[in-house]
Coordinates of C-alpha atoms and ligand atoms in Angstrom, one line a residue:
X1 CA 71.4 95.1 89.0
X2 CA 71.6 98.7 88.4
X3 CA 74.5 99.6 86.1
X4 CA 76.2 102.6 85.0
X5 CA 79.0 102.7 82.2
X6 CA 81.7 105.0 83.2
X7 CA 83.1 106.8 79.9
X8 CA 86.7 108.6 81.0
X9 CA 87.6 111.5 79.0
X10 CA 90.2 110.3 77.2
X11 CA 87.7 107.2 75.8
X12 CA 85.5 109.3 73.4
X13 CA 85.3 106.2 70.9
X14 CA 82.4 106.2 68.2
X15 CA 82.6 102.5 69.0
X16 CA 83.0 102.3 72.8
X17 CA 82.4 98.8 73.6
X18 CA 80.2 99.6 76.6
X19 CA 77.6 101.2 74.4
X20 CA 76.5 98.1 73.1
X21 CA 75.8 96.6 76.6
X22 CA 72.4 95.8 77.0
X23 CA 71.7 96.0 80.5
X24 CA 73.4 99.6 81.5
X25 CA 71.1 102.3 83.0
X26 CA 72.9 105.2 82.3
X27 CA 76.4 106.6 81.1
X28 CA 78.4 108.6 83.3
X29 CA 81.1 111.2 82.0
X30 CA 83.2 113.0 84.9
X31 CA 84.7 116.7 83.9
X32 CA 87.0 117.7 86.5
X33 CA 86.3 121.6 86.9
X34 CA 89.4 123.4 85.9
X35 CA 90.3 125.2 89.0
X36 CA 91.1 121.8 90.9
X37 CA 93.8 120.7 88.5
X38 CA 97.2 120.9 90.6
X39 CA 99.0 120.7 87.3
X40 CA 99.5 123.4 85.0
X41 CA 98.0 122.5 81.8
X42 CA 98.2 124.1 78.3
X43 CA 95.0 126.1 77.6
X44 CA 94.5 124.6 74.4
X45 CA 94.5 121.2 75.9
X46 CA 92.1 122.0 78.6
X47 CA 89.4 123.6 75.8
X48 CA 89.9 120.4 73.6
X49 CA 89.3 118.1 76.4
X50 CA 86.4 119.7 77.6
X51 CA 84.8 120.6 74.1
X52 CA 85.3 117.0 72.9
X53 CA 83.8 115.5 76.2
X54 CA 80.7 117.8 76.1
X55 CA 80.2 117.3 72.4
X56 CA 80.4 113.5 72.8
X57 CA 77.9 113.6 75.6
X58 CA 75.4 115.5 73.3
X59 CA 75.9 112.8 71.0
X60 CA 75.0 110.2 73.3
X61 CA 71.7 111.9 74.5
X62 CA 70.6 112.5 71.0
X63 CA 71.1 109.1 70.5
X64 CA 68.7 108.2 73.3
X65 CA 71.4 107.6 76.0
X66 CA 70.7 108.7 79.7
X67 CA 74.1 110.6 80.5
X68 CA 75.1 112.0 83.9
X69 CA 77.3 114.5 82.7
X70 CA 78.8 115.3 86.1
X71 CA 81.3 118.2 87.1
X72 CA 83.4 117.4 90.2
X73 CA 86.6 118.6 91.6
X74 CA 88.2 115.0 91.2
X75 CA 87.5 112.3 89.2
X76 CA 87.0 109.6 91.9
X77 CA 84.8 111.8 94.0
X78 CA 82.7 112.6 90.9
X79 CA 82.4 108.7 90.5
X80 CA 81.7 107.9 94.2
X81 CA 79.1 110.6 94.1
X82 CA 77.5 109.4 91.4
X83 CA 77.6 105.6 92.5
X84 CA 75.7 107.0 95.4
X85 CA 73.1 109.0 94.3
X86 CA 72.0 106.3 91.5
X87 CA 72.6 103.5 94.3
X88 CA 74.6 102.2 91.4
X89 CA 75.9 98.2 92.2
X90 CA 77.5 97.7 89.0
X91 CA 80.1 99.8 87.0
X92 CA 81.3 99.1 83.4
X93 CA 84.3 100.9 82.5
X94 CA 87.0 100.3 79.5
X95 CA 90.4 99.6 80.5
X96 CA 92.1 102.8 81.4
X97 CA 95.5 103.9 79.7
X98 CA 96.3 105.8 82.9
X99 CA 98.2 103.6 85.7
X100 CA 96.8 106.0 88.3
X101 CA 93.1 105.3 87.1
X102 CA 93.7 101.9 87.1
X103 CA 95.3 101.7 90.3
X104 CA 92.1 103.9 91.9
X105 CA 89.5 101.4 89.7
X106 CA 91.7 98.2 91.5
X107 CA 91.5 99.5 95.1
X108 CA 87.8 100.5 94.5
X109 CA 87.0 96.7 93.6
X110 CA 88.3 95.8 96.9
X111 CA 86.7 98.6 98.9
X112 CA 83.7 99.3 97.5
X113 CA 80.0 97.9 97.5
X114 CA 79.9 98.3 93.6
X115 CA 80.9 95.5 91.0
X116 CA 83.2 97.0 88.4
X117 CA 83.6 95.3 85.2
X118 CA 86.6 96.3 83.2
X119 CA 86.5 95.7 79.7
X120 CA 89.5 95.5 77.1
X121 CA 90.7 98.8 75.8
X122 CA 89.7 98.9 72.3
X123 CA 91.5 102.4 71.9
X124 CA 94.9 100.7 71.1
X125 CA 95.3 97.6 69.1
X126 CA 97.7 95.7 71.2
X127 CA 95.0 95.7 73.9
X128 CA 92.2 94.1 71.5
X129 CA 91.6 90.7 72.0
X130 CA 93.2 89.4 68.9
X131 CA 96.4 91.5 68.7
X132 CA 96.9 90.7 72.9
X133 CA 97.0 87.1 72.4
X134 CA 99.5 87.2 69.9
X135 CA 101.9 89.5 71.2
X136 CA 102.4 87.2 74.7
X137 CA 105.8 86.3 73.4
X138 CA 107.0 89.8 73.0
X139 CA 107.3 90.9 76.8
X140 CA 111.3 92.0 76.2
X141 CA 110.9 92.7 72.5
X142 CA 112.5 95.9 71.0
X143 CA 110.4 98.4 68.9
X144 CA 111.3 96.8 65.6
X145 CA 110.4 93.6 66.4
X146 CA 107.4 94.9 68.1
X147 CA 106.4 96.7 65.1
X148 CA 107.0 94.1 62.6
X149 CA 104.9 91.7 64.6
X150 CA 101.9 94.6 64.5
X151 CA 102.4 94.8 60.9
X152 CA 102.0 90.9 60.4
X153 CA 99.0 90.8 62.8
X154 CA 97.2 93.9 61.2
X155 CA 98.1 92.8 57.6
X156 CA 98.6 96.7 57.2
X157 CA 101.3 97.2 54.1
X158 CA 102.1 93.4 53.7
X159 CA 101.9 91.1 51.0
X160 CA 100.8 87.9 52.6
X161 CA 101.8 87.0 56.1
X162 CA 105.3 87.7 56.6
X163 CA 106.3 89.8 53.5
X164 CA 106.7 93.6 54.0
X165 CA 105.1 95.6 50.9
X166 CA 108.1 97.4 49.1
X167 CA 110.6 94.6 50.1
X168 CA 111.7 96.2 53.3
X169 CA 110.1 96.7 57.1
X170 CA 111.5 100.1 57.3
X171 CA 112.0 103.0 55.0
X172 CA 113.7 105.1 57.8
X173 CA 116.8 105.9 55.5
X174 CA 114.5 108.1 53.3
X175 CA 113.1 109.8 56.0
X176 CA 116.1 112.1 57.0
X177 CA 116.1 114.8 54.7
X178 CA 116.4 118.9 55.6
X179 CA 113.6 121.0 53.4
X180 CA 115.2 122.4 50.5
X181 CA 116.9 125.9 50.9
X182 CA 114.6 127.5 48.2
X183 CA 111.5 126.5 50.1
X184 CA 108.5 124.5 49.7
X185 CA 104.5 125.1 49.8
X186 CA 103.4 123.5 52.7
X187 CA 99.5 123.5 53.0
X188 CA 98.1 124.8 56.3
X189 CA 95.8 122.3 58.3
X190 CA 92.3 122.8 58.2
X191 CA 90.9 125.1 60.9
X192 CA 87.7 124.3 62.5
X193 CA 85.3 127.3 63.6
X194 CA 84.2 127.1 67.4
X195 CA 80.7 126.0 67.8
X196 CA 78.3 127.1 70.6
X197 CA 79.6 124.3 73.0
X198 CA 83.4 125.4 72.0
X199 CA 83.0 129.1 72.5
X200 CA 81.2 128.4 76.2
X201 CA 84.3 126.0 77.1
X202 CA 86.7 128.7 75.9
X203 CA 84.8 131.5 78.1
X204 CA 85.1 129.3 81.1
X205 CA 89.1 128.7 80.9
X206 CA 89.8 132.2 79.7
X207 CA 88.6 133.7 82.9
X208 CA 91.0 131.0 84.7
X209 CA 94.2 131.9 85.6
X210 CA 96.1 128.8 86.5
X211 CA 96.9 127.4 83.4
X212 CA 99.5 127.9 80.5
X213 CA 99.7 129.0 76.8
X214 CA 97.8 130.7 74.7
X215 CA 93.8 130.3 73.6
X216 CA 93.8 132.3 70.9
X217 CA 92.8 131.1 67.6
X218 CA 91.5 127.8 69.1
X219 CA 90.8 125.7 65.8
X220 CA 90.9 122.2 66.6
X221 CA 88.6 119.2 65.5
X222 CA 86.2 118.7 68.7
X223 CA 84.4 115.5 67.5
X224 CA 85.0 112.5 65.9
X225 CA 83.5 113.7 62.4
X226 CA 85.7 116.7 62.3
X227 CA 88.6 114.4 63.4
X228 CA 87.9 112.4 59.9
X229 CA 87.9 115.8 58.3
X230 CA 91.3 116.4 59.6
X231 CA 92.5 112.9 58.6
X232 CA 91.5 113.6 54.9
X233 CA 93.1 117.0 55.0
X234 CA 96.4 115.3 56.2
X235 CA 96.3 112.6 53.7
X236 CA 95.6 114.9 51.0
X237 CA 97.8 117.9 51.4
X238 CA 100.8 116.5 53.9
X239 CA 101.0 112.9 53.5
X240 CA 103.0 112.3 50.2
X241 CA 105.9 114.7 51.9
X242 CA 105.5 113.5 55.5
X243 CA 108.0 110.5 54.7
X244 CA 110.5 112.5 53.2
X245 CA 110.9 115.6 55.6
X246 CA 109.5 113.8 58.9
X247 CA 112.6 115.0 60.5
X248 CA 113.0 118.3 58.8
X249 CA 112.4 121.5 61.3
X250 CA 111.6 125.1 60.3
X251 CA 110.4 128.6 61.7
X252 CA 108.0 129.1 58.6
X253 CA 105.5 126.4 59.7
X254 CA 104.0 124.6 62.7
X255 CA 103.5 121.4 61.3
X256 CA 105.6 121.0 58.4
X257 CA 104.3 117.7 56.9
X258 CA 103.1 116.3 60.0
X259 CA 99.6 115.1 60.7
X260 CA 98.8 116.9 64.0
X261 CA 96.3 114.2 64.9
X262 CA 98.1 112.7 68.2
X263 CA 95.6 114.6 70.4
X264 CA 92.6 113.3 68.4
X265 CA 93.9 109.8 68.7
X266 CA 94.8 110.1 72.4
X267 CA 91.0 111.1 73.0
X268 CA 89.8 108.2 71.0
X269 CA 88.4 110.4 68.4
X270 CA 90.4 108.4 65.5
X271 CA 90.8 105.1 65.7
X272 CA 94.4 104.3 65.3
X273 CA 93.6 101.1 62.8
X274 CA 91.0 102.7 60.3
X275 CA 93.9 105.7 60.4
X276 CA 96.4 103.3 59.2
X277 CA 94.1 101.5 56.6
X278 CA 93.3 105.0 55.3
X279 CA 97.0 105.7 54.7
X280 CA 97.5 102.4 53.4
X281 CA 95.0 102.8 50.7
X282 CA 96.6 106.1 50.2
X283 CA 99.6 104.0 49.0
X284 CA 97.7 101.3 47.1
X285 CA 96.0 103.9 45.1
X286 CA 99.6 105.4 44.2
X287 CA 98.8 108.9 45.8
X288 CA 101.6 108.6 48.3
X289 CA 105.3 106.9 48.4
X290 CA 106.0 104.0 50.4
X291 CA 108.4 105.9 52.6
X292 CA 105.7 108.1 53.7
X293 CA 103.2 105.0 54.3
X294 CA 105.3 103.0 56.0
X295 CA 106.9 106.0 57.9
X296 CA 103.6 107.1 59.1
X297 CA 102.0 103.7 60.0
X298 CA 105.3 102.8 61.9
X299 CA 104.8 105.8 64.3
X300 CA 101.4 104.9 65.0
X301 CA 101.3 100.9 65.2
X302 CA 105.1 100.9 66.0
X303 CA 106.0 103.8 68.0
X304 CA 102.7 104.9 69.5
X305 CA 101.4 101.4 70.4
X306 CA 105.1 100.3 71.9
X307 CA 105.0 103.0 73.9
X308 CA 101.7 102.0 75.4
X309 CA 102.7 98.8 76.0
X310 CA 106.1 100.0 77.7
X311 CA 104.2 102.1 80.2
X312 CA 101.8 99.2 81.0
X313 CA 104.9 97.1 82.0
X314 CA 107.2 99.8 84.0
X315 CA 104.6 102.0 85.9
X316 CA 104.9 103.2 88.5
X317 CA 108.7 103.1 89.2
X318 CA 109.3 104.6 85.0
X319 CA 108.0 108.0 86.6
X320 CA 111.0 108.5 89.0
X321 CA 114.0 106.8 87.1
X322 CA 117.1 108.8 86.7
X323 CA 119.7 106.5 85.8
X324 CA 122.2 109.4 84.7
X325 CA 121.4 111.2 88.0
X326 CA 120.7 114.6 86.5
X327 CA 119.3 117.1 89.1
X328 CA 119.7 120.3 87.2
X329 CA 116.3 122.3 87.8
X330 CA 114.2 123.2 84.7
X331 CA 115.3 127.0 83.4
X332 CA 112.7 129.3 83.4
X333 CA 112.9 129.7 79.8
X334 CA 111.3 126.4 79.2
X335 CA 108.2 128.1 80.3
X336 CA 108.7 131.6 78.9
X337 CA 110.8 131.3 75.7
X338 CA 113.1 133.8 77.0
X339 CA 116.1 132.4 75.6
X340 CA 119.0 133.2 72.8
X341 CA 119.0 130.1 71.6
X342 CA 116.9 130.2 68.5
X343 CA 115.8 126.5 68.3
X344 CA 114.8 126.3 71.6
X345 CA 113.0 129.6 71.7
X346 CA 111.3 128.7 68.4
X347 CA 109.7 125.3 70.0
X348 CA 109.1 126.9 73.0
X349 CA 107.3 129.6 71.7
X350 CA 105.1 127.4 69.3
X351 CA 104.0 125.0 72.4
X352 CA 103.1 128.2 74.1
X353 CA 101.1 129.2 71.1
X354 CA 99.9 126.4 70.0
X355 CA 100.4 123.2 72.3
X356 CA 102.0 121.5 69.4
X357 CA 105.5 120.8 68.5
X358 CA 106.3 117.7 66.1
X359 CA 108.6 114.9 67.1
X360 CA 112.1 115.8 66.2
X361 CA 111.4 119.0 67.8
X362 CA 110.6 117.5 71.0
X363 CA 113.6 114.5 70.8
X364 CA 116.2 116.9 69.4
X365 CA 115.8 120.1 70.4
X366 CA 114.0 119.6 74.0
X367 CA 114.8 116.4 75.5
X368 CA 118.4 116.6 73.6
X369 CA 119.2 120.0 75.4
X370 CA 117.5 118.7 78.8
X371 CA 119.9 115.4 78.5
X372 CA 122.8 117.7 77.9
X373 CA 122.0 120.0 80.2
X374 CA 121.3 117.5 82.8
X375 CA 117.9 118.9 83.8
X376 CA 116.0 116.5 86.5
X377 CA 114.2 114.2 84.8
X378 CA 111.1 114.5 86.8
X379 CA 110.6 117.9 86.2
X380 CA 111.1 117.6 82.3
X381 CA 108.3 114.7 82.4
X382 CA 106.3 117.3 84.6
X383 CA 106.7 119.8 81.8
X384 CA 106.0 117.5 78.9
X385 CA 102.9 116.5 80.8
X386 CA 101.6 120.2 81.3
X387 CA 102.3 122.2 78.0
X388 CA 100.8 119.8 74.9
X389 CA 97.7 119.6 73.7
X390 CA 98.4 115.6 73.0
X391 CA 99.7 114.9 76.8
X392 CA 98.7 111.9 78.6
X393 CA 100.7 110.1 80.9
X394 CA 100.8 107.1 79.3
X395 CA 102.4 108.5 75.9
X396 CA 104.4 111.2 77.8
X397 CA 106.6 109.5 80.4
X398 CA 107.9 106.6 78.3
X399 CA 108.7 109.2 75.6
X400 CA 110.5 111.6 78.3
X401 CA 111.8 109.0 80.5
X402 CA 112.6 106.4 77.9
X403 CA 113.0 107.7 74.5
X404 CA 114.0 111.4 75.2
X405 CA 116.3 111.1 78.4
X406 CA 117.4 107.4 78.4
X407 CA 116.6 107.9 82.3
X408 CA 115.3 104.3 82.5
X409 CA 119.0 103.1 81.5
X410 CA 117.8 101.9 78.0
X411 CA 114.7 99.7 78.5
X412 CA 112.8 101.6 76.0
X413 CA 115.4 102.9 73.6
X414 CA 118.9 101.6 73.4
X415 CA 120.8 104.8 73.6
X416 CA 120.1 108.4 74.4
X417 CA 119.7 110.6 71.6
X418 CA 121.6 113.8 72.1
X419 CA 123.4 115.3 69.6
X420 CA 125.6 118.8 68.9
X421 CA 124.9 121.7 66.8
X422 CA 125.8 119.8 63.8
X423 CA 122.5 117.9 63.5
X424 CA 120.2 120.7 64.2
X425 CA 122.0 123.0 61.7
X426 CA 121.5 120.2 59.3
X427 CA 118.1 119.5 59.8
X428 CA 116.6 123.3 60.3
X429 CA 116.8 127.2 59.5
X430 CA 117.1 128.0 63.0
X431 CA 120.8 128.5 63.0
X432 CA 120.8 130.8 60.6
X433 CA 119.2 133.7 62.5
X434 CA 121.2 132.5 66.2
X435 CA 123.1 134.7 67.8
X436 CA 125.3 131.5 68.2
X437 CA 127.3 129.8 65.7
X438 CA 126.7 126.4 65.2
X439 CA 130.2 125.5 64.0
X440 CA 131.9 126.9 67.0
X441 CA 132.6 124.7 70.2
X442 CA 134.5 127.3 72.0
X443 CA 134.5 131.2 72.4
X444 CA 131.6 133.4 72.9
X445 CA 129.9 132.8 69.6
X446 CA 130.0 128.9 70.5
X447 CA 127.0 127.1 70.6
X448 CA 125.4 125.7 73.8
X449 CA 124.7 122.4 71.9
X450 CA 128.1 121.9 71.0
X451 CA 130.1 122.8 74.5
X452 CA 127.3 121.0 76.5
X453 CA 127.5 117.8 74.2
X454 CA 131.3 117.7 74.4
X455 CA 131.2 117.9 78.2
X456 CA 128.8 115.2 78.4
X457 CA 130.7 112.9 76.2
X458 CA 133.7 113.5 78.5
X459 CA 131.7 113.0 81.5
X460 CA 130.2 109.7 80.5
X461 CA 133.0 108.2 78.1
X462 CA 132.8 105.1 80.1
X463 CA 129.4 104.3 79.8
X464 CA 129.3 105.9 76.4
X465 CA 131.9 103.4 75.2
X466 CA 129.8 100.3 75.8
X467 CA 127.5 100.9 73.1
X468 CA 128.7 100.8 69.7
X469 CA 126.4 103.7 68.2
X470 CA 128.0 106.1 71.0
X471 CA 131.3 105.0 71.1
X472 CA 132.0 107.1 68.1
X473 CA 131.5 110.2 70.1
X474 CA 134.0 109.1 72.5
X475 CA 136.6 108.5 69.7
X476 CA 136.0 112.1 68.1
X477 CA 136.5 113.6 71.5
X478 CA 139.8 112.0 71.7
X479 CA 141.0 113.5 68.6
X480 CA 140.4 116.9 69.9
X481 CA 143.4 118.7 71.3
X482 CA 143.7 119.1 75.0
X483 CA 143.4 122.7 75.2
X484 CA 140.4 122.8 73.3
X485 CA 138.8 120.3 75.7
X486 CA 139.8 122.0 78.4
X487 CA 138.2 125.4 76.9
X488 CA 135.2 123.4 75.9
X489 CA 134.7 122.1 79.4
X490 CA 135.2 125.8 81.3
X491 CA 132.8 127.0 79.0
X492 CA 130.2 124.8 79.5
X493 CA 130.3 124.6 83.1
X494 CA 130.3 128.4 83.3
X495 CA 127.5 128.5 80.9
X496 CA 125.5 125.5 83.0
X497 CA 126.2 127.9 85.9
X498 CA 124.5 130.6 84.7
X499 CA 121.3 129.5 83.3
X500 CA 118.6 129.4 86.0
Ligands
LIG601 C1 109.9 113.9 74.8 C2 108.7 113.6 73.9 C3 107.5 113.8 74.4 C4 106.2 113.5 73.3 N1 104.9 113.4 74.2 C5 104.1 113.1 73.5 C6 102.7 113.5 74.0 O1 102.5 114.4 75.1 N2 101.6 113.0 73.2 C7 101.9 112.3 72.1 O2 100.7 111.6 71.6 N3 103.2 111.6 71.8 C8 104.1 112.4 72.3 N4 105.4 112.1 71.7 C9 105.3 111.4 70.6 C10 105.4 112.6 69.2 O3 106.1 113.1 69.2 C11 104.1 112.8 69.1 O4 103.0 111.8 69.2 C12 104.1 113.8 67.9 O5 105.3 114.7 67.7 C13 102.6 114.2 67.5 O6 102.4 115.2 66.3 P1 101.7 114.5 64.8 O7 100.5 113.8 65.5 O8 101.9 115.5 64.1 O9 102.7 113.5 64.7 P2 102.9 112.7 63.1 O10 104.5 112.9 63.1 O11 102.3 113.0 62.4 O12 103.3 111.0 63.6 C14 101.7 110.3 63.8 C15 101.3 109.9 64.7 O13 102.0 108.8 65.3 C16 102.1 108.7 66.7 N5 103.5 108.5 67.4 C17 104.7 109.0 66.7 N6 105.8 109.0 67.5 C18 105.2 108.6 68.5 C19 105.9 108.3 69.8 N7 107.4 108.2 70.0 N8 105.2 107.8 70.7 C20 103.6 107.8 70.8 N9 103.0 108.1 69.4 C21 103.7 108.1 68.5 C22 101.4 109.9 67.1 O14 100.3 109.2 67.6 C23 101.2 110.8 65.9 O15 99.9 111.6 65.8 C24 106.5 112.4 72.5 C25 107.7 112.4 71.8 C26 109.1 112.9 72.4 C27 110.1 112.3 72.1
LIG602 S1 123.5 128.0 66.8 FE1 123.1 126.3 68.4 S2 121.6 127.4 69.9 FE2 121.6 128.7 67.9 S3 119.9 127.6 66.5 FE3 121.7 126.6 66.2 S4 121.8 125.0 67.2 FE4 120.6 126.1 68.3

């Protein structure tokens, strides 16, 4: 048989399972040319993806593999052209994360004259054989139960089979501190000088108009060796305070104490299990406290794997859910950052510059705003898919439609994450330089997060009363006097009319 191993652009694993198959003739990697993208991707995302793919291809060639690195206008036509040119009759591929690529392969296996052999996805933990079988009874599990099982199965931060290290599964209560008012030294992440391959990629992207964000100062890791150095840098310099300040937001640091490793993990440059073991070791050797090690590991084997699982079960309908019937178009300032709300401006400006913002900025600033302003979930999802360097459909869609907007009606997270300015003021330094007053609910200085929040609580009082975690909001609203309530709604409606 004439066999090709197809390696997708987000499957750049050092230990890709296909590379140890004896009877493959060659490897195929398809780079979709930038001018063919309909979506407006962040320039740094495009640069990272293209440079990482080209570095990976070079490494395979250096290791003696025959590689067909092919540029094409679409992934499917690139694969089809390769099959025709090399008369391929068997195509090996690792199970894709994307529903749409999976769908394409399923269709091909019925319609094309080529045998398609799909290998299990070793990029994620839950799809590896030893995990997959032991998770089969968790179809409807909530994230916390899913996470506990992943801890038990991986043995990470466990004493024996069922006893969590530190006596508790979850140290979330220690992860909610704002940064101290008198400041804190935060070490900047390691930067990587672009080499010849990356410089070439940057030049190609630079002359291309149809993209978003800035390419300036591109300094990301582009291969697994550099990504490992980025892991070491995180563990050495930021992990110990990751737990305590996980939810803190500030204008003075892009990453705060976060890892900035998601984009590398999503490309396959970092193995999530190896990463979690490195973090566990840092805890065991006394370098970092339990709330940091557990908090980080929960994000990776808890949330990340859970989102991958939910995506695999809820697509394709997850893309079009809209359980709160929100229809307002995305305002222009989501693309430009031109708004007088300091929190939103800060986060969007950072995204334009870097293609990154940390979890709480995505959740408690952006999707919080989108929820209270009733923005159309499909437009919000499209925006998140476009502007982040770590954006891939399988991770964006459950986070936006499920966790962020609750547009799925609570299948992924039990309640919508939304708040007034109170939370933002407590957890960040945004409000001190804002033209709005986070303590005011009415009047010209009133913070939009306040009047939009209370308008939403009033509008959805029936639904929110059913959930014991959001019932408190309705009770608080009922304690406000009627004239204030009236003014809040007037303010909110007028403000919503104005934003375009
Ligand atoms: C609305 C919204 C959109 C998001 N879009 C993306 C996205 O496009 N790509 C992406 O990888 N993550 C996304 N996330 C999840 C999370 O915000 C990012 O993974 C994280 O901010 C990346 O920064 P970091 O590497 O510094 O993370 P850290 O705070 O250092 O966390 C460690 C790792 O945990 C994983 N992680 C943490 N939370 C989640 C989560 N909810 N879902 C999946 N993985 C998680 C990431 O791999 C991350 O690298 C989104 C979350 C929300 C609420
Ligand atoms: S006052 Fe309101 S709009 Fe301004 S930064 Fe604070 S929360 Fe954001």
